[in-house]
Every structure is written in C-alpha cells, then in structure tokens.
Short mmCIF file of C-alpha atoms in Angstrom, two decimals:
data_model
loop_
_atom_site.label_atom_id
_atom_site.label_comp_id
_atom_site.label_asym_id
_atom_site.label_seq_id
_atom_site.Cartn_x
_atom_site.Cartn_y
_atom_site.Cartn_z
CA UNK A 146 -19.11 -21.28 -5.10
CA UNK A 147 -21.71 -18.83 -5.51
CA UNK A 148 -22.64 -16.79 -8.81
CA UNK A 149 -21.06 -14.00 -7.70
CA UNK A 150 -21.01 -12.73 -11.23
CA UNK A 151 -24.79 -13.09 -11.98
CA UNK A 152 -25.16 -11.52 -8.39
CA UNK A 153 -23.62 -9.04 -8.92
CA UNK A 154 -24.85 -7.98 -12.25
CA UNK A 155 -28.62 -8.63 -10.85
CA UNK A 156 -27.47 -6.05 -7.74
CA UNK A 157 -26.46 -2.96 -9.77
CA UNK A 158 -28.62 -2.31 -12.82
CA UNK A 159 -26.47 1.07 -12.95
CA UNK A 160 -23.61 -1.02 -14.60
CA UNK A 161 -25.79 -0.57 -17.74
CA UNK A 162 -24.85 3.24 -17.22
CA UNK A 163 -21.09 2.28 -18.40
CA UNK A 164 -21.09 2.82 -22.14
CA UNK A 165 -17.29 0.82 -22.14
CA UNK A 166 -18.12 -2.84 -22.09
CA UNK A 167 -14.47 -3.58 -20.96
CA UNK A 168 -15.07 -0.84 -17.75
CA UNK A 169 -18.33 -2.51 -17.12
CA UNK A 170 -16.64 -5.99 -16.91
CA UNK A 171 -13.43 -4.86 -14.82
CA UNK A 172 -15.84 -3.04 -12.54
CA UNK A 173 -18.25 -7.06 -12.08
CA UNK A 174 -14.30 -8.54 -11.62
CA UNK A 175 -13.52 -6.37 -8.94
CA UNK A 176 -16.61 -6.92 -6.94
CA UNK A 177 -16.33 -11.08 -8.22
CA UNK A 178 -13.19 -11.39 -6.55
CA UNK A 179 -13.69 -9.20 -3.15
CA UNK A 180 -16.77 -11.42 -2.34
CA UNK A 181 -14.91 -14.32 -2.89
CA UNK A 182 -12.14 -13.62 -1.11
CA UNK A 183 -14.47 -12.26 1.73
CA UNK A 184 -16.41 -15.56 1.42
CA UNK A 185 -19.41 -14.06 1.44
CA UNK A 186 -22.89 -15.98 0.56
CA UNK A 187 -24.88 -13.48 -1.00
CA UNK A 188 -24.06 -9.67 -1.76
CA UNK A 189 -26.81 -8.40 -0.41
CA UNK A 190 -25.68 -9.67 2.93
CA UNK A 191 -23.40 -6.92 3.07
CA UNK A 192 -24.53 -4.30 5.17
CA UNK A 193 -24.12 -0.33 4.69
CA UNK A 194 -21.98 0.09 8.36
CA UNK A 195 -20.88 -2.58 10.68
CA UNK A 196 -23.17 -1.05 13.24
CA UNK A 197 -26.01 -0.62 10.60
CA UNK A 198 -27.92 -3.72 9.32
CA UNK A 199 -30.96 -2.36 8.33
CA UNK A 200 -29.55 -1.26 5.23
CA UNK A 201 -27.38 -2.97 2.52
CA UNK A 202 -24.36 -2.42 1.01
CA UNK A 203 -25.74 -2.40 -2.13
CA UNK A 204 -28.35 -0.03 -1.56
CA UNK A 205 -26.05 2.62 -0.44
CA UNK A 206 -23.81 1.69 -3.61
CA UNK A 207 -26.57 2.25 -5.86
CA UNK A 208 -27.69 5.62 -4.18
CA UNK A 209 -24.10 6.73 -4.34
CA UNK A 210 -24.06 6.01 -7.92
CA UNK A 211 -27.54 7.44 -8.90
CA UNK A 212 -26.53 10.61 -7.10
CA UNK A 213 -22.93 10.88 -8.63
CA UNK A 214 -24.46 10.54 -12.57
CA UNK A 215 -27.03 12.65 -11.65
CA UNK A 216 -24.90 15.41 -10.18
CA UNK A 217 -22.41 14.97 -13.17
CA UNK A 218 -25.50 15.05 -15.84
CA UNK A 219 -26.28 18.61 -14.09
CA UNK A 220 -23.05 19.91 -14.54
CA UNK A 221 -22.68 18.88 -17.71
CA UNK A 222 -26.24 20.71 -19.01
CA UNK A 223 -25.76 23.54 -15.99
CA UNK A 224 -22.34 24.34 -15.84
CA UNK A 225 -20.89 23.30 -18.92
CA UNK A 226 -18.15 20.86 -17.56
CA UNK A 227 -16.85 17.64 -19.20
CA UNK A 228 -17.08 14.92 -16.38
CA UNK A 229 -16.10 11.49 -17.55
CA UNK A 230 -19.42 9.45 -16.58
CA UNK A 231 -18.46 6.38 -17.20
CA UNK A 232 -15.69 6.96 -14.48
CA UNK A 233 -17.61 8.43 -12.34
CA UNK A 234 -20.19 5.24 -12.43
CA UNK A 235 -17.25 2.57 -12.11
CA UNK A 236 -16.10 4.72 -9.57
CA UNK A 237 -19.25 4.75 -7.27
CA UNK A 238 -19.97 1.13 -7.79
CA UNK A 239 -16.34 0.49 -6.94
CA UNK A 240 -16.44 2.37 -3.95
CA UNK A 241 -17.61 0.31 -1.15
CA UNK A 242 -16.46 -2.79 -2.83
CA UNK A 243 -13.91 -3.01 -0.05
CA UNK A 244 -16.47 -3.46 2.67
CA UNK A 245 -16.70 -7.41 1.43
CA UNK A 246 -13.04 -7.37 3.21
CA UNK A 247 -13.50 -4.82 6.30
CA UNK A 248 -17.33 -6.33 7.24
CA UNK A 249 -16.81 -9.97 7.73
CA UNK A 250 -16.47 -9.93 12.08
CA UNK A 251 -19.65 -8.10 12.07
CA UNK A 252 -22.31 -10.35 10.51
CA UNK A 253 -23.25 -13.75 11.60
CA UNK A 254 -21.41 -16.20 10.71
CA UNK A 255 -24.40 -18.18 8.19
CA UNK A 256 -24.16 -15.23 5.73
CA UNK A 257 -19.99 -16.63 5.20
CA UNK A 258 -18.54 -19.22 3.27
CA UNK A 259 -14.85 -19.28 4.06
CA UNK A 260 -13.66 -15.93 3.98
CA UNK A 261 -9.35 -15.89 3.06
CA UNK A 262 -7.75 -14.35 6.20
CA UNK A 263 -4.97 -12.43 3.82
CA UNK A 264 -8.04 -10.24 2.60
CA UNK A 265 -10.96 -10.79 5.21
CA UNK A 266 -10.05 -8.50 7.94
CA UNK A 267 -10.98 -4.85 9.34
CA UNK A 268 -7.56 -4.09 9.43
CA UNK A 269 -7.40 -2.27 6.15
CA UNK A 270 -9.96 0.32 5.10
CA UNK A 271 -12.40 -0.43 2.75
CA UNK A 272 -11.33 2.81 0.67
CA UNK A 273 -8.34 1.46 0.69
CA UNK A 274 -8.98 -2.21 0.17
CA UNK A 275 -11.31 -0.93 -2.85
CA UNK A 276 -8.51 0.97 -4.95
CA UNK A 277 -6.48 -2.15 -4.63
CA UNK A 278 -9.27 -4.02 -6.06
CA UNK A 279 -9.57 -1.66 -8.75
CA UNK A 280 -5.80 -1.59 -9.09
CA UNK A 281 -5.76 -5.49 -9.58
CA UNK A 282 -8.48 -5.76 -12.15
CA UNK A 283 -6.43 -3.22 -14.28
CA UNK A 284 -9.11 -0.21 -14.11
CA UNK A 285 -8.35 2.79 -15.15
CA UNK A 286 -5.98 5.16 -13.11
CA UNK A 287 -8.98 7.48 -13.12
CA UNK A 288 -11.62 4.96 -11.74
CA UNK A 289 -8.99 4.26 -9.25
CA UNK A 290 -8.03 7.62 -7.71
CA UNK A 291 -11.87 8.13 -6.89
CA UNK A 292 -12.22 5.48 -4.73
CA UNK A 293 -10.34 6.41 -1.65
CA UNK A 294 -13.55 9.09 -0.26
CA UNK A 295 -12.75 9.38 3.40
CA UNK A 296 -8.87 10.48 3.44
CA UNK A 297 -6.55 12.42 1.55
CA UNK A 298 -4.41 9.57 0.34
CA UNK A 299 -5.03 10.81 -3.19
CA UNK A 300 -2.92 14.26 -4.01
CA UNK A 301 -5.15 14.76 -7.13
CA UNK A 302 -8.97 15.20 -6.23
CA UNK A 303 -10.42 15.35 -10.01
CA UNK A 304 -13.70 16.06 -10.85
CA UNK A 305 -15.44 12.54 -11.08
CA UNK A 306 -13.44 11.73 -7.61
CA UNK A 307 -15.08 15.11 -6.38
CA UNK A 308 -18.65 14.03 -7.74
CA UNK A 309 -18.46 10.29 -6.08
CA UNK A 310 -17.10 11.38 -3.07
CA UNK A 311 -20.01 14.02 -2.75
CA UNK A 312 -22.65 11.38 -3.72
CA UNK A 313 -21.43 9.28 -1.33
CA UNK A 314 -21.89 12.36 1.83
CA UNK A 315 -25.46 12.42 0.82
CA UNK A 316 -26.34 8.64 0.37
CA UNK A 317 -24.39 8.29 4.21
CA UNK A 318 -25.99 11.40 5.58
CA UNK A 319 -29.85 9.85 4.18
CA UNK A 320 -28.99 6.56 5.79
CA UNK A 321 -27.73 7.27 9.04
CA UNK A 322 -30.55 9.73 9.26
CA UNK A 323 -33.40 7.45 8.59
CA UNK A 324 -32.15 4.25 10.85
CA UNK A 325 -30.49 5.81 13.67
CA UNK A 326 -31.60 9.60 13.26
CA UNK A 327 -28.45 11.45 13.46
CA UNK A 328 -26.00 13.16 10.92
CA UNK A 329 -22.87 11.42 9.18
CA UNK A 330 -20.66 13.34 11.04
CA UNK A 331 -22.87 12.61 14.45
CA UNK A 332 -22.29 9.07 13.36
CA UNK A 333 -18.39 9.33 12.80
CA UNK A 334 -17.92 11.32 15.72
CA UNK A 335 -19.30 8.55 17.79
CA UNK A 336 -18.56 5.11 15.80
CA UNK A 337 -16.04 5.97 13.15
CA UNK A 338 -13.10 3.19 13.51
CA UNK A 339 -10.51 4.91 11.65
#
C-alpha cells in the first residue's frame, strides 16, 4: 500500500494552517481512507474534472483553500466577522476529497491499485461522498456541513460553508478558463453530470 499519509501531508502544506492538531489529523484520515478505498496510486493522479487532466485535484484543493483563508482573513480585518478558520481550512481541503470515489472510470487504469467497488463509483457525488468522509472520521458538524458546495442538501449555509463554497467558484472558474477557455457555468452547462 502506498503512503497515503506522507502523500498526503507532502500535497497540502495548508494543513499547517489548522491550529487543532486533532482537526489537522481527522482532515489526513479522511483523505487516507478515500484514496484507499479508491485505490488510487498517487494523489496527484487525481485530476480537477473527469474531462480535465491538465490540472490536479490537488491543485484546485489548494487554490480553494488559499482563497477561502484569504477571503475569511479579509473579513475578519475588513468587516469585523468571526469566521472559524480552522473550519473553513478542513473544510476546503475536505472538499473534493470525494473525487478519489467519483474519478476512478476516467483515468487510465496504471494510475489504480484496486479500487473497492462499494466506494469507487460515479454514482454518488463527490460533495456528497466527501461529507460522509468527514462524517466517518468524526469531524466536526461544522467542517461537515461545508462540504456539500454544489446543492442545497445543507438547510444551514454558515459562514465558513459560504467562504469555501465561494473559494471554490473562483478556483473552478480560473481553471476551466485557462485549459478549455470558457466559464464554470459554460462548463456545467455543457459537461455537468449531475
């Protein structure tokens, strides 16, 4: 089995943003057992859409998250509002986690181990998939309800949900801009699958 632990670790640098040592841990289990159970080889063979290979998982991750602490830092100093940060980090790291379930039929089959066919499938959505995750590892109802970005699953929309799901709208619109040169909503007009 890989080092899916000390991959994941080297991947996001931002996990040194989480101030709780116990959030910061919950947040490496989560992603140690989705890539696992996805079978994949390496995390960085993850990639940002299924139709989108040019650009990794894990850089769109870290983008979300950079954006999301950023945008929370400014309304914090601008605005005077409390947002939890650590939350908001675990949140955006956790985010996309689910893709290691939903992305295994569209990569070649070298960058797989053995993916387990009760998680491994594009059947659930990787919002979805990735407040289960967060569920299982036992973080934080918070962390958890900020997951789900792309439907209204979640009656309360809190701040730090707000923030990541925000961050996330800009790291997709930069992306689909720069490989295929259209908007996010160009692109989910045309390839969304849910």
């Amino acid at each position: 089995m890989p080092d899916y632990e000390g991959q994941v670790t080297e991947a996001f640098p931002e996990l040194d943003y989480i101030s709780s040592e116990s959030l910061r841990n919950k947040v490496i289990e989560a992603w140690t057992l989705a890539l696992d159970r996805g079978g994949w080889r390496d995390i960085t063979d993850i990639p940002y859409a299924w139709n989108i290979h040019d650009v990794t998982n894990v850089r769109h991750i870290r983008g979300v998250t950079r954006i999301a602490r950023e945008s929370a830092i400014e309304q914090q100093e601008f605005h005077g509002a409390d947002p939890d940060i650590d939350v908001i980090v675990a949140a955006a790291l956790l985010h996309d986690v689910g893709k290691c379930y939903e992305y295994v039929d569209f990569v070649e089959d070298e960058k797989l181990l053995d993916p387990d066919p009760r998680y491994a499938t594009e059947e659930i959505p990787h919002s979805l998939s990735g407040y289960a995750l967060a569920h299982e590892v036992g973080c934080p109802l918070a962390v958890q309800r900020a997951i789900p970005h792309f439907i209204g699953e979640i009656p309360t929309r809190t701040l730090e949900a707000e923030l990541v799901k925000s961050a996330n709208s800009a790291s997709s619109n930069a992306i689909t801009q720069s490989t295929m040169g259209i908007t996010l909503q160009e692109w989910v007009d045309e390839y969304s699958q849910t």
